[in-house]
XYZ file of C-alpha atoms in Angstrom:
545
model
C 2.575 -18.083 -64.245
C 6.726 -18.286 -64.630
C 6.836 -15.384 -62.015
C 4.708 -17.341 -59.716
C 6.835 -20.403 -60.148
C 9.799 -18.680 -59.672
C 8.810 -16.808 -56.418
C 7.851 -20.492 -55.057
C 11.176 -21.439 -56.030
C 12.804 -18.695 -54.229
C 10.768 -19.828 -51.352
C 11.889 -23.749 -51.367
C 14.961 -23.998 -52.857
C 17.389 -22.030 -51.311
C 16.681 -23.549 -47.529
C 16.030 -26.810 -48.808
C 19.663 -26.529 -50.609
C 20.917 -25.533 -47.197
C 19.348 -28.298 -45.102
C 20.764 -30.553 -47.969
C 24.288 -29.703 -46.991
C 24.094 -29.504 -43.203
C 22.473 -32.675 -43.056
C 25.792 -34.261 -45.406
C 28.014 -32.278 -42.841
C 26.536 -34.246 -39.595
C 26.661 -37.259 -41.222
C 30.133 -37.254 -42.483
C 31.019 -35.566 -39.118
C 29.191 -38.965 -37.226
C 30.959 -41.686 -39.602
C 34.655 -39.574 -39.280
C 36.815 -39.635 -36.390
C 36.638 -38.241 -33.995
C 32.420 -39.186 -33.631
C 32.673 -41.997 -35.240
C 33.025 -43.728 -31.568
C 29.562 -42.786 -31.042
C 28.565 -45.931 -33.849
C 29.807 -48.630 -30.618
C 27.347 -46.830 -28.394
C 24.303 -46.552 -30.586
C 24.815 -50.062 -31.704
C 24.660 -51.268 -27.878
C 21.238 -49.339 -28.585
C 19.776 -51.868 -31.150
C 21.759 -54.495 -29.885
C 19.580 -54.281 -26.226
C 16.808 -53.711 -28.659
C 17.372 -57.246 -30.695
C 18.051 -58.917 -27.301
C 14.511 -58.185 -25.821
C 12.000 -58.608 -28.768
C 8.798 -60.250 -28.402
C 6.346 -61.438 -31.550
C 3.853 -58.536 -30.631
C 6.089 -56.222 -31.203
C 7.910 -57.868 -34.174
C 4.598 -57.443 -36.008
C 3.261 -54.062 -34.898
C 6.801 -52.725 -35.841
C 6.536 -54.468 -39.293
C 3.141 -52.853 -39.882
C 4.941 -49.349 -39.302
C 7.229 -50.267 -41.452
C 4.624 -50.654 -44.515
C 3.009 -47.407 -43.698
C 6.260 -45.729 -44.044
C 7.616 -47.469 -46.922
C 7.220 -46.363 -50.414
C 4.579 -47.745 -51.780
C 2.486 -47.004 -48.853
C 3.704 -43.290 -49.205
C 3.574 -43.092 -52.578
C -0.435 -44.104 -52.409
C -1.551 -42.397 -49.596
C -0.100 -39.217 -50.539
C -1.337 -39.026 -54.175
C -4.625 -40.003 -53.164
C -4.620 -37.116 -50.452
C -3.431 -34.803 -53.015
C -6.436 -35.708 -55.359
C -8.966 -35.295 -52.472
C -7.052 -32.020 -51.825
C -7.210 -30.479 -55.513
C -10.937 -31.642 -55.612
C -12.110 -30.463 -51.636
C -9.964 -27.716 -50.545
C -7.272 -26.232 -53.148
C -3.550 -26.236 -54.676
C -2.082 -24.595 -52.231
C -2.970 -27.656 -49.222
C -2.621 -30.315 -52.325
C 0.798 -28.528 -52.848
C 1.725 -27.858 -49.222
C 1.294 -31.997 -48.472
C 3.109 -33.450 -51.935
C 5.754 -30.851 -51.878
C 6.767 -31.689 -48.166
C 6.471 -35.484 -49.174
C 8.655 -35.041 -52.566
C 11.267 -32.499 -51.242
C 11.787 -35.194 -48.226
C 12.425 -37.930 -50.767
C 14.683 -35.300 -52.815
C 17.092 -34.119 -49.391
C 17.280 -37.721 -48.186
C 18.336 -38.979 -51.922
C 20.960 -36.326 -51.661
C 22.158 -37.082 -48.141
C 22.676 -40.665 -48.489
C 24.660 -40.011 -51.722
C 27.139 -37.901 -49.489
C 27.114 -39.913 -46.698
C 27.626 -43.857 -46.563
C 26.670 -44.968 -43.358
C 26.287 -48.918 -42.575
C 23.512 -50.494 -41.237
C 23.448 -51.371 -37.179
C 24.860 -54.980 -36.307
C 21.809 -56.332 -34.658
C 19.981 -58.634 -36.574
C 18.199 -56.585 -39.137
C 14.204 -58.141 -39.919
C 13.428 -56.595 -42.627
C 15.380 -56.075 -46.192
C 18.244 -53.079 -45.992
C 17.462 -50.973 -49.045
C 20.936 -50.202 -50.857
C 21.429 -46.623 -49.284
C 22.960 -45.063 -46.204
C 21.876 -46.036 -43.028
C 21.836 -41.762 -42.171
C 19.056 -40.396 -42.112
C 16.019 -42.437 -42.073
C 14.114 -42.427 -45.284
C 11.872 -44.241 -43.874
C 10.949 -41.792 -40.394
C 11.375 -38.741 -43.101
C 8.907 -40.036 -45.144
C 6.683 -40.456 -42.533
C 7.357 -37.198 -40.637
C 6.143 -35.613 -43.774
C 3.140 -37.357 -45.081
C 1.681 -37.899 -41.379
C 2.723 -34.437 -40.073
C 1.219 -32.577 -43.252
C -1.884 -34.546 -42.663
C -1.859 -33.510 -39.126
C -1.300 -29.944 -40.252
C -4.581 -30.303 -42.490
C -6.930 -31.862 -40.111
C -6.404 -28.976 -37.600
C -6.996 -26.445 -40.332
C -10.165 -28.116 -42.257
C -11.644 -30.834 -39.515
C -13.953 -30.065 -36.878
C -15.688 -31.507 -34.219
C -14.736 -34.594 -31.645
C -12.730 -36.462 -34.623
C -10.274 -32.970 -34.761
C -8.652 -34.015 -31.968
C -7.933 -38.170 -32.118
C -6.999 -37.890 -35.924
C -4.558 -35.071 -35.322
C -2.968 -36.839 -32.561
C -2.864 -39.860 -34.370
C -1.198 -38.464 -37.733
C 1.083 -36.523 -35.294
C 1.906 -39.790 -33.314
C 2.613 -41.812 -36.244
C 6.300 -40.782 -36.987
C 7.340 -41.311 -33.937
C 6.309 -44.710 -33.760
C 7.624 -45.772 -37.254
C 11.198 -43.959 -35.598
C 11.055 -46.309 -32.605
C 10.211 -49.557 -35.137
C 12.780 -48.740 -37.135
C 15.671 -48.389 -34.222
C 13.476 -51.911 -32.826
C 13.907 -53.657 -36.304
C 18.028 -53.024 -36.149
C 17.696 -50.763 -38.852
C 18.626 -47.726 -37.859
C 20.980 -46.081 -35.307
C 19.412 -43.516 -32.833
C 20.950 -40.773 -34.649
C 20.307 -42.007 -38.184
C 16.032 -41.412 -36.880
C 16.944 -38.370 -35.316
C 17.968 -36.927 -38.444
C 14.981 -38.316 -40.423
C 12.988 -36.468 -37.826
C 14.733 -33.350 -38.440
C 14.624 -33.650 -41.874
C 10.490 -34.066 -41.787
C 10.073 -31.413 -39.602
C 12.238 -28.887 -41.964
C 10.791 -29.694 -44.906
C 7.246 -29.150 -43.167
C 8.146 -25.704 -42.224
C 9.361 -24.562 -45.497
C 6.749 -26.362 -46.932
C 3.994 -24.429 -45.057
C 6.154 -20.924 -45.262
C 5.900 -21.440 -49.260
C 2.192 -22.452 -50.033
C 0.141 -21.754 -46.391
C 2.355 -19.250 -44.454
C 0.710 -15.740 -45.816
C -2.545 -17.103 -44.417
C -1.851 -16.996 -41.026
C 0.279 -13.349 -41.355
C -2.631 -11.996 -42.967
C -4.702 -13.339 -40.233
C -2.130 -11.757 -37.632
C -1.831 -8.340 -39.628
C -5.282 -7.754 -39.410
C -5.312 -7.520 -35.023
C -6.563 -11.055 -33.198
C -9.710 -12.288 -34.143
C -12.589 -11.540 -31.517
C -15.224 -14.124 -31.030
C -18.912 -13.573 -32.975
C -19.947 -12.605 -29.114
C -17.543 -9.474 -29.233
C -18.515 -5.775 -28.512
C -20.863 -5.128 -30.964
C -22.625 -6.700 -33.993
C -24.439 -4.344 -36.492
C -27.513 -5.899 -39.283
C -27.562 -3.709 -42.546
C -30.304 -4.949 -44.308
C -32.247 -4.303 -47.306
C -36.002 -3.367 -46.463
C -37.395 -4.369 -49.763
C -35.464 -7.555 -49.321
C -35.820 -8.254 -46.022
C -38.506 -8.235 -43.721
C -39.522 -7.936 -39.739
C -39.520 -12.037 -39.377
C -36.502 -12.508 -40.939
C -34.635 -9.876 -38.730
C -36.376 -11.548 -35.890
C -35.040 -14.943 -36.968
C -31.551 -13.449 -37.767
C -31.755 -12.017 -33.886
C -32.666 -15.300 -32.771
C -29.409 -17.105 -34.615
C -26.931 -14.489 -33.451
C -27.989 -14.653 -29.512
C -27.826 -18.837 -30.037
C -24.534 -17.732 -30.940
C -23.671 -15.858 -27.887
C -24.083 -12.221 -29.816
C -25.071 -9.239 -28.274
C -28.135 -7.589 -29.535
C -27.697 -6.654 -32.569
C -27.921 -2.682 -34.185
C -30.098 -2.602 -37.261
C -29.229 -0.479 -40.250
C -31.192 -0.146 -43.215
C -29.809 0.723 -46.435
C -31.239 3.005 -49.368
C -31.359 4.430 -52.801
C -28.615 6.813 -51.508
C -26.700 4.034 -49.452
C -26.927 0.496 -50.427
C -24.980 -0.081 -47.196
C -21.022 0.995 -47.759
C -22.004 4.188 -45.598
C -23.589 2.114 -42.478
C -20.737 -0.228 -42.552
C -18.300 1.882 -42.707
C -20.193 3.849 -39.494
C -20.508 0.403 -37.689
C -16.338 0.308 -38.473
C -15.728 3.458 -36.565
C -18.019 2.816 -33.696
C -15.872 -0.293 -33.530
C -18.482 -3.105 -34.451
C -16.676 -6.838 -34.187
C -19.411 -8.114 -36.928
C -21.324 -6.928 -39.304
C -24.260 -8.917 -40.618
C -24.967 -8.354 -44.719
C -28.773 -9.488 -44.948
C -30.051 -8.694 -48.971
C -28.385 -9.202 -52.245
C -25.134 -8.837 -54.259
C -25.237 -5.186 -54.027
C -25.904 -4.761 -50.208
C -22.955 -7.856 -49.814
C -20.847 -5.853 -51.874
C -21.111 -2.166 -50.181
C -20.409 -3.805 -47.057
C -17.739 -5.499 -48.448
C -16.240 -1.938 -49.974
C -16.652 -0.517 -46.564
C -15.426 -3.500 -44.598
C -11.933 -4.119 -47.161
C -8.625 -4.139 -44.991
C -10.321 -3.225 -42.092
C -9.868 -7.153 -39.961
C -13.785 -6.550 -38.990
C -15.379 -9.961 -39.927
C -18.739 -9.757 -42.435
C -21.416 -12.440 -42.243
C -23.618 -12.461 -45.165
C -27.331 -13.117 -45.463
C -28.389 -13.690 -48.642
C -32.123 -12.322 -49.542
C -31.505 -11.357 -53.189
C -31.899 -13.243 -56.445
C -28.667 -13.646 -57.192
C -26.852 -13.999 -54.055
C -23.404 -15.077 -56.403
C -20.969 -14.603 -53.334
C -22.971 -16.532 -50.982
C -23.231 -19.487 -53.415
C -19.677 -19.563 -54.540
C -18.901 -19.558 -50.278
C -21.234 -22.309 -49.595
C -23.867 -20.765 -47.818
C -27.058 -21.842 -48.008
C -30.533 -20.239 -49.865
C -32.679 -19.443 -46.540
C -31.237 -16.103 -44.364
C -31.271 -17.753 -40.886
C -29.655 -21.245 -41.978
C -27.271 -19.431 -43.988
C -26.012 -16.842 -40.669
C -26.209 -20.147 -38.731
C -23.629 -22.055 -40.766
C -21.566 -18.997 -41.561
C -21.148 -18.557 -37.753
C -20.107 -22.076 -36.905
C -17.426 -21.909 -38.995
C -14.807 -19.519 -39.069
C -13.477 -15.811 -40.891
C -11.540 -16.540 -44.053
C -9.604 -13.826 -46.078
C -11.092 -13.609 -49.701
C -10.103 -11.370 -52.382
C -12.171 -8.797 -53.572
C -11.854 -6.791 -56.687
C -12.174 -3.096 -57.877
C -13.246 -1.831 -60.860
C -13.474 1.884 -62.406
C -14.149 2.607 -66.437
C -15.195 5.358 -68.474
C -18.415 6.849 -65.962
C -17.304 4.399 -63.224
C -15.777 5.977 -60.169
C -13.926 2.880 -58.699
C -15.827 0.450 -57.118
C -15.069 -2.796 -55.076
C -16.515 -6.154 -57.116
C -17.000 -9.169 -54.529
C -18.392 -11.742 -57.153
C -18.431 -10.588 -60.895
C -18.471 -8.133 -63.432
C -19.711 -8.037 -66.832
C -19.843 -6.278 -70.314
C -21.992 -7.153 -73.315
C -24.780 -9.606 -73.004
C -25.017 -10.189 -69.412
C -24.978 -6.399 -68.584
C -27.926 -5.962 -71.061
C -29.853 -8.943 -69.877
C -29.373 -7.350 -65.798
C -30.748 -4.040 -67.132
C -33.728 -5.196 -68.984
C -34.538 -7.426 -65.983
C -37.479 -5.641 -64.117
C -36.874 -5.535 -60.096
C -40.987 -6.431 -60.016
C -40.093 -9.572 -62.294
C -37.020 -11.056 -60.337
C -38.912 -10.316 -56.769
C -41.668 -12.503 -58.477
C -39.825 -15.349 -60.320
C -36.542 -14.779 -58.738
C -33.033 -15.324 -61.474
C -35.840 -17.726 -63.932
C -36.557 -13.787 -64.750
C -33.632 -12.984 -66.571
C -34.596 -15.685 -69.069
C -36.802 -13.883 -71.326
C -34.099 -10.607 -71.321
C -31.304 -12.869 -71.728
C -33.377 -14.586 -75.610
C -33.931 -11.061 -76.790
C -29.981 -10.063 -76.547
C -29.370 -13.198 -78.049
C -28.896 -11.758 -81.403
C -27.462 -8.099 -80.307
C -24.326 -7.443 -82.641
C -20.993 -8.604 -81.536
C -18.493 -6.634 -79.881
C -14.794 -5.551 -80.705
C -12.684 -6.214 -77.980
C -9.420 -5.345 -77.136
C -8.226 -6.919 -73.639
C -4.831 -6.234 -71.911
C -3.899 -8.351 -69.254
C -1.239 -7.470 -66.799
C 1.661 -6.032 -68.597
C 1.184 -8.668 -72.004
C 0.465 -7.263 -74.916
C -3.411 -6.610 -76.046
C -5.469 -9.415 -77.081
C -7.817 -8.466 -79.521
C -11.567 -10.283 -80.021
C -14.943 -10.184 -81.209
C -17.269 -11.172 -78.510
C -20.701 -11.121 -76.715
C -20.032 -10.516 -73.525
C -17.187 -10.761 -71.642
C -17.006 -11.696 -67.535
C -14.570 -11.066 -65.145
C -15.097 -13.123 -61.529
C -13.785 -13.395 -58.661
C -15.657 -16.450 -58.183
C -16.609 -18.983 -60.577
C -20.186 -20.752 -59.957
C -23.173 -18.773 -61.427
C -26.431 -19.859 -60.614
C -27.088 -23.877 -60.210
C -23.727 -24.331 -59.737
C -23.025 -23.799 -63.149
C -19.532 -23.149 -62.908
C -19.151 -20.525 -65.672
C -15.209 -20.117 -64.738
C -13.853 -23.234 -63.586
C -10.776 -22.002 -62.269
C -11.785 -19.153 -60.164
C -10.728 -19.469 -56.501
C -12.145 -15.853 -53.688
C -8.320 -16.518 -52.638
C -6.126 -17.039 -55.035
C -4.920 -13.373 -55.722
C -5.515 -13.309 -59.160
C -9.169 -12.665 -61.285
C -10.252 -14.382 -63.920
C -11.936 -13.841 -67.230
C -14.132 -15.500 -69.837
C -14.842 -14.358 -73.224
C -18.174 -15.357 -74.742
C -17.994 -16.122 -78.184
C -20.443 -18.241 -79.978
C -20.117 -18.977 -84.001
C -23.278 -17.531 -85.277
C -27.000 -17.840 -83.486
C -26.472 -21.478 -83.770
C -23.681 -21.548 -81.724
C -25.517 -20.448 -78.629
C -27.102 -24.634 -78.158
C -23.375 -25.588 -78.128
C -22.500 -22.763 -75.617
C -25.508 -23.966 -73.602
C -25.109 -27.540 -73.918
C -20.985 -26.890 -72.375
C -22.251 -24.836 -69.624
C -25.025 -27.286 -68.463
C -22.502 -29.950 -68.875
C -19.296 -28.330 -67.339
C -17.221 -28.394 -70.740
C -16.443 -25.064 -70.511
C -12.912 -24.980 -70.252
C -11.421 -22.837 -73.471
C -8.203 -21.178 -74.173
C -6.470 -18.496 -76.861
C -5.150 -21.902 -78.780
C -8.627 -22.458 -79.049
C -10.783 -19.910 -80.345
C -13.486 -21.825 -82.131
C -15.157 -22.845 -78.847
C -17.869 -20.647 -77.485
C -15.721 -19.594 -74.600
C -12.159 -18.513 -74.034
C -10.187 -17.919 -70.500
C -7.570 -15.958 -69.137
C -6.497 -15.359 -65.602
C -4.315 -11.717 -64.890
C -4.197 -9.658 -61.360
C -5.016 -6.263 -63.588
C -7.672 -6.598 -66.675
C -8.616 -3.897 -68.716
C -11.512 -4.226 -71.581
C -11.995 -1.675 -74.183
C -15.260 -2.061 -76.380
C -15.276 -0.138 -80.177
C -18.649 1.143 -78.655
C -20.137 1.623 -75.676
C -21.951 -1.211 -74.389
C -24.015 -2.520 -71.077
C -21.774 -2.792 -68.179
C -22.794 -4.622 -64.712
C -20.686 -4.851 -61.462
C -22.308 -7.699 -59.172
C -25.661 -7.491 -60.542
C -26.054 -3.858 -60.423
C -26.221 -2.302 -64.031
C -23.966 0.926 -64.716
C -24.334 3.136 -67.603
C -23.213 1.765 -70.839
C -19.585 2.513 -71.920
C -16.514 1.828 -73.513
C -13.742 0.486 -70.635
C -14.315 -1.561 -67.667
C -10.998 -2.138 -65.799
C -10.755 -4.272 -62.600
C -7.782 -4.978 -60.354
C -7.647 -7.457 -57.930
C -7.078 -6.409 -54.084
C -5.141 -10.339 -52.547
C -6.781 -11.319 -49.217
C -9.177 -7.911 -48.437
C -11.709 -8.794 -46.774
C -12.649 -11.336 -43.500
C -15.884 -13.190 -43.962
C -17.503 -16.032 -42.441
C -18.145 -19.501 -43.943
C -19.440 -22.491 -42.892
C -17.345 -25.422 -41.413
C -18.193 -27.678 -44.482
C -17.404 -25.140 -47.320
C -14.213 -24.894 -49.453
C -12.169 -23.644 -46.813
C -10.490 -20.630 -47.825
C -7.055 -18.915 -47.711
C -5.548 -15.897 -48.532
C -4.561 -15.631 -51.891
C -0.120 -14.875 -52.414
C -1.417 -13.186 -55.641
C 1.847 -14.399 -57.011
C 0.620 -15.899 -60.211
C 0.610 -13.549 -63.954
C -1.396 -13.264 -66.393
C -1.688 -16.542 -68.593
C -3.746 -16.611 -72.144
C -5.909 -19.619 -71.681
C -5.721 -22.444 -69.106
């Protein structure tokens, strides 16, 4: 985490430092000879200004005034930044209370430098105690408005994206003309709390939502879902003729060619026919079954810019959940193709008998692993994930494991265990969000160790899931479950045990090792999902949360 921090820092501080000091320069160079003539002809400004107001505009002026001030600010950001953390992510939350903090900070600092006087019109409202240069009041507004701007043409769509960005882009500029209206300000003095908005905006978005849109560019411009080519690999014990009909169906309502079908096997569960549909230079390719047919695509897909659509038809379908998609195939390909391709990370593991292999969702040792193998294919076809119930109460009383867990370059973290999982996402089925923290873009993976007191500790472990208290860290190791976060995790077992990469069971061993690959793949999701970003993979390993 301290690396993380310090990279943002490296980020913000330096140019906001630099804007700090220019900002003093103009205004001592406006309020010394030989510019300081220019205060006569800006006061003629406010003076015409006074001269000509009318009631109407006295109050639609004061009204700006209150949704610049403070305590207007103040509210309206922190309850953005709450809806933020809870809809979308840190990085937006921090993007919009950074730029509305670091604002506050340069204009502090620039009215301590710089003691400019207020206009001589007649001022109607109350002259806080600082400079007249800049324009708290215009920065203040340049940054909470204009970051709200910024986030409605990112996350909104349809005929509101338009009106509200306008309107949130609008809005500084009329608080800068109340302000000069008022007597205030001087023209310059909002001038500079533009500028001073608009900076902090761009280093704002270069620090927290800037790699996003140079991973977008580094992959080649995004073609439409009606490009060249789109190519189906599907599972045929998954998925049948109807549903490929209905999948046809939603792709030409989207304006797709015909679609090429490829059907995936014992020999290829689908990395080989994406990778074919990448050379013969396929704009889409549609992932119709379950984890493992989502994830071979994925494998074949990562780095390559080529946008993948997934269809879920499995009994698991973890990556489809975790991206908002919905249960039925056609509904799901619908949704994903109204919205548009965000960069996730993806994962890849290797061990002791594993040749590496990408992860999309999770990855397991221990009790899940052995529950996954024991599951019969007849019984989850039948029952669906209710048939890794019975599996799951047999293993319940399988002999602890000895773990010893190294996360990045900290020292090993030793443990005795059930199972432990490593995701790249955090919901499991039912929304049962098994780790809490786990963002698809956040460039870093995290883990969960599993480690009920005794047979009687499994209710408690239970009773946390169902109810979302699952939150544990290394100061806590009585609870049932303990979490770390690291780019590069590496488990080693004192025996080999049942290992599972996204629902596909691998032969038991000793090590399971997965490193995280920051913003790998393009996918689709649907408008009203989490939207997602590419991960900076800045952040360390931590013990805990």
């Amino acid at each position: 985490m301290t690396t993380g921090v310090n990279h943002l820092l490296r980020r913000i501080a330096p140019p906001l430092l630099l804007q700090t000091l220019l900002m003093v320069l103009v205004g001592l160079t406006i309020t010394h000879p030989p510019l300081h003539l220019w205060r006569p002809g800006e006061n003629a400004v406010t003076d015409r200004l006074a001269a000509n107001r009318v009631p109407v505009l006295d109050t639609v002026t004061s009204w700006l005034s209150v949704l610049a001030g403070t305590g207007a600010v103040v509210t309206v950001a922190a309850v953005a930044v709450l809806a933020l953390l809870l809809r979308a992510g840190w990085r937006e939350a921090a993007f919009l209370g950074g730029a509305v903090a670091a604002q506050s900070a340069v204009f502090l600092l620039v009215t301590m430098g710089v003691d400019r006087p207020r206009p001589t019109a007649p001022q109607l409202d109350a002259a806080p105690p600082t400079s007249s240069f800049p324009s708290g009041h215009v920065g203040a507004a340049v940054a909470l408005y204009g970051a709200l701007a910024v986030l409605a043409a990112l996350r909104l769509r349809g005929p509101l994206r338009l009106p509200l960005c306008a309107l949130a882009a609008v809005l500084p500029v009329l608080v800068a003309a109340g302000r000069l209206y008022r007597g205030m300000h001087h023209p310059s003095d909002v001038l500079a709390g533009l500028v001073n908005g608009v900076v902090v905006l761009l280093v704002m978005w270069r620090a927290f939502l800037g790699d996003r849109g140079r991973s977008t560019a580094a992959a080649g411009p995004r073609r439409p879902p009606g490009g060249r080519s789109v190519v189906v690999v599907f599972n045929p014990l998954l998925v049948d003729v109807d549903t490929l009909d209905r999948i046809g169906r939603v792709l030409a309502e989207h304006g797709c060619p015909a679609p090429v079908h490829a059907a995936t096997s014992a020999e290829d569960p689908g990395r080989g026919a994406a990778a074919r549909a990448v050379e013969a230079g396929a704009d889409l390719v549609v992932a119709c079954g379950g984890d493992g047919t989502v994830t071979a695509c994925a494998h074949a897909l990562a780095g390559t810019g080529v946008a993948l659509a997934i269809v879920p038809c499995g009994t698991g379908n973890l990556l489809a959940r975790n991206l908002g998609l919905p249960s039925d195939p056609a509904r799901a390909l619908a949704e994903a193709l109204g919205g548009e391709p965000r960069w996730i990370d993806l994962a890849l593991a290797d061990g002791d008998g594993i040749s590496p292999t990408t992860v999309s969702a999770m990855a397991g040792i221990g009790l899940d692993a052995a529950t996954m193998a024991d599951t019969h294919r007849s019984a989850k076809d039948r029952y669906g994930w209710p048939a890794y119930l019975p599996p799951l109460v047999r293993h319940l009383r399988d002999r602890r494991m000895r773990l010893t867990v190294t996360l990045d370059e900290a020292p090993p973290v030793h443990r005795r265990a059930a199972m432990a999982v490593v995701g790249n996402v955090g919901a499991l089925q039912g929304g049962i969000r098994l780790l809490p923290d786990a963002r698809p873009d956040d460039g870093v993976l995290d883990l969960v160790l599993v480690h009920p007191r005794g047979l009687t500790g499994w209710p408690e472990a239970a009773a946390r899931l169902l109810t979302g208290r699952v939150r544990g860290g290394s100061a806590d190791q009585e609870a049932p479950f303990e979490h770390f976060r690291a780019r590069r995790i590496l488990i080693t077992a004192d025996r080999d045990q049942p290992r599972e990469l996204d629902g596909e069971s691998l032969p038991a061993g000793r090590t399971l090792r997965l490193d995280v690959r920051p913003a790998a793949l393009l996918v689709h999701v649907p408008p009203a999902a989490e939207r997602h970003r590419v991960g900076s993979g800045t952040v360390r390993a931590e013990g805990g949360n």
